[in-house]
Backbone as numpy.savetxt, mean C-alpha at the origin, in Angstrom:
# Nx Ny Nz CAx CAy CAz Cx Cy Cz
12.04 16.88 -10.06 11.35 18.13 -10.22 11.63 19.05 -9.01
11.69 20.33 -9.25 11.92 21.20 -8.10 10.64 21.41 -7.30
10.82 21.92 -6.10 9.66 22.09 -5.23 8.70 23.08 -5.82
9.07 24.07 -6.52 8.23 25.06 -7.10 7.40 24.57 -8.25
7.95 23.53 -9.00 7.18 23.00 -10.14 5.92 22.43 -9.68
5.87 21.76 -8.54 4.65 21.07 -8.12 3.52 22.05 -7.83
3.89 23.27 -7.46 2.84 24.29 -7.27 2.05 24.57 -8.52
2.63 24.39 -9.67 1.92 24.76 -10.92 1.03 23.61 -11.38
1.21 22.41 -10.89 0.38 21.30 -11.32 -0.92 21.24 -10.55
-2.04 20.95 -11.28 -3.35 20.87 -10.57 -3.35 19.54 -9.74
-4.27 19.56 -8.78 -4.44 18.35 -7.97 -5.24 17.31 -8.81
-4.88 16.01 -8.64 -5.46 14.92 -9.43 -6.91 14.73 -8.96
-7.76 14.48 -9.92 -9.11 14.17 -9.73 -9.39 12.69 -9.41
-10.62 12.39 -9.22 -11.10 11.03 -8.80 -10.75 10.03 -9.88
-11.09 10.26 -11.12 -10.97 9.24 -12.18 -9.48 8.80 -12.37
-8.63 9.77 -12.43 -7.22 9.41 -12.67 -6.66 8.75 -11.42
-7.09 9.11 -10.26 -6.59 8.51 -9.05 -7.09 7.08 -8.92
-8.33 6.82 -9.27 -8.91 5.42 -9.18 -8.23 4.55 -10.25
-7.94 5.04 -11.40 -7.22 4.29 -12.37 -5.79 3.93 -11.94
-5.12 4.80 -11.34 -3.80 4.60 -10.77 -3.95 3.57 -9.63
-4.94 3.75 -8.78 -5.12 2.77 -7.68 -5.42 1.44 -8.14
-6.18 1.23 -9.22 -6.47 -0.15 -9.77 -5.16 -0.72 -10.23
-4.37 0.05 -10.97 -3.04 -0.45 -11.46 -2.21 -0.92 -10.32
-2.07 0.00 -9.27 -1.20 -0.31 -8.10 -1.89 -1.46 -7.31
-3.18 -1.63 -7.31 -3.78 -2.78 -6.67 -3.34 -4.13 -7.27
-3.18 -4.14 -8.59 -2.61 -5.37 -9.17 -1.20 -5.63 -8.75
-0.45 -4.65 -8.70 0.94 -4.73 -8.28 1.03 -5.15 -6.82
0.24 -4.55 -5.99 0.13 -4.90 -4.57 -0.27 -6.36 -4.40
-1.20 -6.88 -5.26 -1.58 -8.30 -5.14 -0.43 -9.16 -5.47
0.36 -8.77 -6.50 1.54 -9.60 -6.87 2.60 -9.60 -5.72
2.77 -8.43 -5.12 3.71 -8.33 -4.02 3.17 -9.25 -2.86
1.94 -9.14 -2.63 1.30 -9.99 -1.53 1.55 -11.51 -1.83
1.28 -11.87 -3.08 1.38 -13.31 -3.41 2.84 -13.76 -3.30
3.74 -12.93 -3.74 5.18 -13.27 -3.77 5.64 -13.46 -2.25
5.23 -12.50 -1.39 5.53 -12.64 -0.01 4.93 -13.89 0.59
3.76 -14.17 0.17 3.08 -15.41 0.58 3.81 -16.66 0.14
4.25 -16.69 -1.00 5.06 -17.85 -1.57 6.34 -17.98 -0.73
7.04 -16.88 -0.47 8.27 -16.92 0.35 7.95 -17.45 1.72
6.86 -16.95 2.35 6.59 -17.46 3.74 6.19 -18.93 3.71
5.46 -19.27 2.71 5.09 -20.75 2.61 6.35 -21.65 2.44
7.30 -21.14 1.64 8.58 -21.89 1.56 9.31 -21.95 2.88
9.37 -20.84 3.58 10.05 -20.79 4.90 9.42 -21.74 5.85
8.00 -21.67 5.95 7.31 -22.55 6.85 7.40 -24.01 6.44
7.46 -24.33 5.15 7.61 -25.72 4.76 9.00 -26.22 5.02
10.05 -25.37 5.05 11.32 -25.80 5.46 11.38 -26.06 6.96
10.67 -25.28 7.76 10.62 -25.56 9.16 9.96 -26.92 9.41
8.87 -27.27 8.63 8.23 -28.54 8.83 9.19 -29.64 8.37
9.91 -29.43 7.23 10.84 -30.39 6.68 11.98 -30.72 7.64
12.45 -29.67 8.33 13.57 -29.87 9.26 13.07 -30.17 10.71
11.75 -30.42 10.84 11.13 -30.81 12.11 11.29 -29.75 13.15
11.22 -28.46 12.83 11.19 -27.41 13.84 9.81 -27.50 14.52
8.82 -27.73 13.68 7.41 -28.09 14.17 6.75 -29.03 13.12
5.65 -29.64 13.53 5.00 -30.55 12.59 3.70 -29.89 12.08
2.93 -30.72 11.36 1.73 -30.13 10.71 0.56 -29.98 11.66
0.79 -30.11 12.94 -0.18 -29.85 13.99 -1.47 -30.66 13.77
-1.33 -31.84 13.23 -2.46 -32.69 13.12 -3.24 -32.53 11.76
-2.83 -31.62 10.92 -3.54 -31.35 9.64 -2.71 -32.14 8.57
-3.41 -32.40 7.46 -2.80 -33.25 6.41 -1.94 -32.38 5.52
-2.36 -31.10 5.22 -1.62 -30.22 4.31 -1.05 -29.05 5.04
0.02 -28.47 4.60 0.66 -27.30 5.20 -0.27 -26.08 5.14
-1.01 -25.95 4.11 -1.86 -24.80 3.91 -2.97 -24.82 4.98
-3.45 -25.98 5.40 -4.45 -26.18 6.47 -3.79 -25.80 7.84
-2.54 -26.25 7.98 -1.82 -25.89 9.19 -1.70 -24.40 9.39
-1.31 -23.74 8.30 -1.13 -22.28 8.41 -2.49 -21.53 8.63
-3.47 -21.94 7.91 -4.85 -21.36 8.05 -5.49 -21.55 9.44
-5.29 -22.70 10.06 -5.89 -23.06 11.25 -5.10 -22.94 12.55
-3.85 -22.38 12.38 -2.96 -22.32 13.56 -2.68 -20.80 13.73
-3.19 -20.20 14.83 -3.10 -18.76 14.97 -1.65 -18.24 15.06
-0.81 -19.05 15.68 0.61 -18.61 15.75 1.34 -18.65 14.43
0.79 -19.36 13.46 1.38 -19.27 12.09 0.57 -18.29 11.22
-0.79 -18.28 11.35 -1.63 -17.43 10.51 -1.33 -15.94 10.64
-1.33 -15.48 11.88 -1.16 -13.98 11.99 0.23 -13.44 11.64
1.27 -14.12 12.03 2.66 -13.70 11.64 2.72 -13.74 10.12
2.13 -14.82 9.48 2.14 -14.98 8.00 1.42 -13.80 7.38
0.27 -13.44 7.85 -0.55 -12.39 7.26 0.16 -11.01 7.44
0.77 -10.87 8.59 1.48 -9.59 8.89 2.73 -9.43 8.01
3.34 -10.56 7.79 4.51 -10.61 6.90 4.14 -10.11 5.48
3.04 -10.66 4.96 2.56 -10.26 3.60 2.16 -8.78 3.58
1.47 -8.33 4.57 1.02 -6.97 4.66 2.17 -5.99 4.74
3.23 -6.46 5.52 4.39 -5.67 5.68 5.06 -5.46 4.29
5.10 -6.45 3.48 5.74 -6.24 2.16 4.99 -5.35 1.28
3.58 -5.43 1.36 2.77 -4.53 0.57 2.98 -3.07 1.03
3.07 -2.92 2.40 3.27 -1.57 2.95 4.64 -1.07 2.50
5.64 -1.94 2.51 6.96 -1.59 2.06 6.93 -1.06 0.60
6.18 -1.78 -0.20 6.09 -1.36 -1.62 5.60 0.13 -1.72
4.47 0.46 -1.10 3.97 1.71 -1.19 4.86 2.79 -0.50
5.30 2.52 0.68 6.17 3.48 1.48 7.45 3.74 0.76
8.07 2.71 0.17 9.30 2.91 -0.55 9.14 3.77 -1.75
8.14 3.48 -2.56 7.91 4.30 -3.77 7.50 5.71 -3.42
6.55 5.89 -2.50 6.12 7.21 -2.05 7.24 8.08 -1.59
8.09 7.50 -0.76 9.13 8.32 -0.08 10.30 8.51 -1.02
10.53 7.57 -1.96 11.69 7.68 -2.82 11.43 8.68 -3.99
10.31 8.46 -4.70 10.05 9.32 -5.87 8.76 10.02 -5.85
7.87 9.60 -4.92 6.51 10.16 -4.89 5.54 9.51 -5.83
6.08 8.46 -6.57 5.23 7.78 -7.48 5.45 6.28 -7.45
4.26 5.56 -7.26 4.21 4.15 -7.45 4.21 3.84 -9.01
4.19 2.60 -9.31 4.12 2.25 -10.80 2.75 2.73 -11.45
1.72 2.59 -10.74 0.44 3.05 -11.28 0.43 4.60 -11.42
0.99 5.24 -10.40 1.07 6.74 -10.44 1.92 7.19 -11.60
3.03 6.45 -11.83 3.90 6.82 -12.91 3.19 6.61 -14.24
2.45 5.56 -14.39 1.72 5.30 -15.66 0.63 6.38 -15.87
-0.04 6.89 -14.83 -1.07 7.88 -14.97 -0.64 9.29 -14.70
0.73 9.46 -14.64 1.38 10.73 -14.51 0.84 11.54 -13.28
0.87 10.86 -12.17 0.52 11.44 -10.84 1.67 11.37 -9.97
1.68 12.31 -8.96 2.79 12.32 -8.03 2.32 12.73 -6.67
2.69 11.95 -5.64 2.37 12.30 -4.25 3.47 13.28 -3.76
3.01 14.38 -3.18 3.88 15.32 -2.63 3.29 15.81 -1.35
4.06 16.32 -0.41 3.67 16.90 0.81 3.01 18.27 0.55
2.16 18.73 1.50 1.48 20.06 1.31 2.48 21.21 1.11
3.74 20.97 1.58 4.72 22.02 1.38 5.49 21.82 0.08
4.95 20.98 -0.79 5.41 20.75 -2.15 6.76 20.02 -2.23
7.00 19.23 -1.20 8.32 18.42 -1.31 8.02 16.95 -1.13
9.03 16.14 -1.32 8.85 14.68 -1.14 8.60 14.37 0.28
7.81 13.33 0.52 7.42 12.97 1.89 8.45 12.01 2.48
8.41 11.98 3.79 9.32 11.13 4.54 8.81 9.67 4.62
9.71 8.74 5.09 9.32 7.38 5.33 8.15 7.28 6.30
8.35 8.05 7.40 7.29 8.03 8.48 6.00 8.57 7.96
6.01 9.62 7.26 4.78 10.18 6.66 4.16 9.22 5.67
5.01 8.59 4.89 4.50 7.59 3.94 3.85 6.39 4.60
4.49 5.93 5.69 3.92 4.81 6.46 2.60 5.18 7.12
2.60 6.36 7.67 1.27 6.83 8.35 0.27 6.96 7.31
0.55 7.46 6.15 -0.39 7.55 5.01 -0.95 6.20 4.66
-0.05 5.24 4.52 -0.47 3.87 4.16 -1.46 3.35 5.16
-1.08 3.39 6.46 -1.90 2.86 7.57 -3.27 3.53 7.52
-3.26 4.83 7.44 -4.53 5.53 7.40 -5.41 5.24 6.18
-4.71 5.03 5.03 -5.42 4.64 3.81 -6.17 3.28 3.97
-5.48 2.34 4.69 -6.12 1.06 4.95 -7.39 1.26 5.79
-7.26 2.12 6.85 -8.40 2.36 7.72 -9.48 3.09 7.03
-9.13 4.07 6.11 -10.17 4.85 5.43 -10.95 4.13 4.43
-10.51 2.93 4.01 -11.27 2.11 3.07 -12.36 1.28 3.76
-12.22 1.09 5.12 -13.19 0.29 5.86 -14.65 0.73 5.65
-14.99 2.00 5.82 -16.37 2.37 5.71 -16.78 2.45 4.14
-16.77 1.41 3.43 -17.13 1.33 2.00 -16.36 2.28 1.15
-15.07 2.52 1.42 -14.24 3.35 0.64 -14.57 4.89 0.83
-15.21 5.19 1.93 -15.68 6.58 2.16 -14.46 7.55 2.17
-13.34 7.10 2.74 -12.18 7.98 2.80 -11.63 8.32 1.48
-11.76 7.40 0.50 -11.22 7.63 -0.83 -12.27 8.43 -1.62
-13.57 8.04 -1.47 -14.61 8.75 -2.17 -14.77 10.20 -1.83
-14.19 10.57 -0.66 -14.15 11.98 -0.22 -13.59 12.90 -1.26
-12.68 12.39 -2.06 -12.05 13.19 -3.19 -13.05 13.88 -4.02
-14.22 13.23 -4.25 -15.21 13.74 -5.19 -15.81 15.05 -4.64
-15.99 15.17 -3.36 -16.66 16.36 -2.79 -15.68 17.32 -2.14
-14.40 16.94 -1.95 -13.51 17.79 -1.35 -12.97 18.89 -2.33
-12.89 20.09 -1.93 -12.48 21.21 -2.74 -10.96 21.12 -3.12
-10.17 20.53 -2.27 -8.72 20.32 -2.45 -8.43 19.00 -3.18
-9.48 18.24 -3.39 -9.33 16.84 -4.01 -8.40 15.99 -3.20
-8.67 15.97 -1.89 -7.87 15.08 -0.97 -8.75 14.04 -0.38
-8.24 12.82 -0.31 -8.86 11.69 0.39 -8.57 11.96 1.91
-9.22 11.20 2.75 -8.94 11.30 4.21 -7.44 11.04 4.53
-6.93 10.05 3.91 -5.48 9.76 4.21 -4.52 10.84 3.65
-5.00 11.63 2.64 -4.18 12.73 2.22 -4.18 13.83 3.25
-5.43 14.09 3.78 -5.63 15.15 4.76 -4.77 14.90 6.00
-4.92 13.68 6.50 -4.29 13.30 7.79 -2.69 13.34 7.59
-2.23 12.90 6.45 -0.79 12.83 6.31 -0.17 14.15 5.67
-1.11 15.12 5.47 -0.70 16.43 4.88 -0.04 16.21 3.53
-0.65 15.48 2.61 -0.15 15.22 1.30 -1.31 15.48 0.28
-0.91 15.58 -1.01 -1.87 15.65 -2.02 -1.25 14.92 -3.27
-2.11 14.58 -4.25 -1.66 14.00 -5.47 -1.69 15.04 -6.58
-0.49 15.35 -7.18 -0.36 16.31 -8.22 -0.65 15.62 -9.54
-1.32 16.20 -10.44 -1.58 15.72 -11.78 -0.47 16.30 -12.67
0.47 15.47 -13.13 1.56 15.96 -13.90 1.32 16.07 -15.43
0.17 15.68 -15.79 -0.23 15.64 -17.20 -0.38 17.07 -17.77
C-alpha cells in the first residue's frame, strides 16, 4: 500500500488490538517453545559430548533451571527468537500473523513502514510497558490517538485496514 493510503485508515481501537495481541501471543508462545526445544537439544549435545556434565543434577532440565550460566543464556536465546518474530514482521510488512488476521497494520507516524531499529525499540518498550499490570497497553482506551505507550515512544500507530 502506498504511504498516502494509510492516512485514510482509522487508528485501531482496543478490542481489535487485544484480539490481534492474543492471536500473536499464541504464535509467540510457539516460537518460544520451538527455540526452547532447539536450545535443549544443543545443551543435551554438549552433555552427550562431555563439554560439561549435569552439574550434580539427575536430569538435564534441572541442570538448566538451577545453573545460572545455562539458565540466563537459554532464556535470552528464547526471548531473542520471540523478538525476532515481532521485529521481522513489523519491519517487513507492518503486520504480524495476528495483525493480518484482524486487518491491522503497524506504520510509523509518517505513514511509512518502520525500520528494524524502530521495531526492536518498540518490542523492548512493549515488554516494559506490560510490567505495571498492562498499563502501557490499556492506555489505548483513554488516548485520543489510540496509541499505547510503546506506540508513542516508537512513533508508530496501528491502522485499522477494515
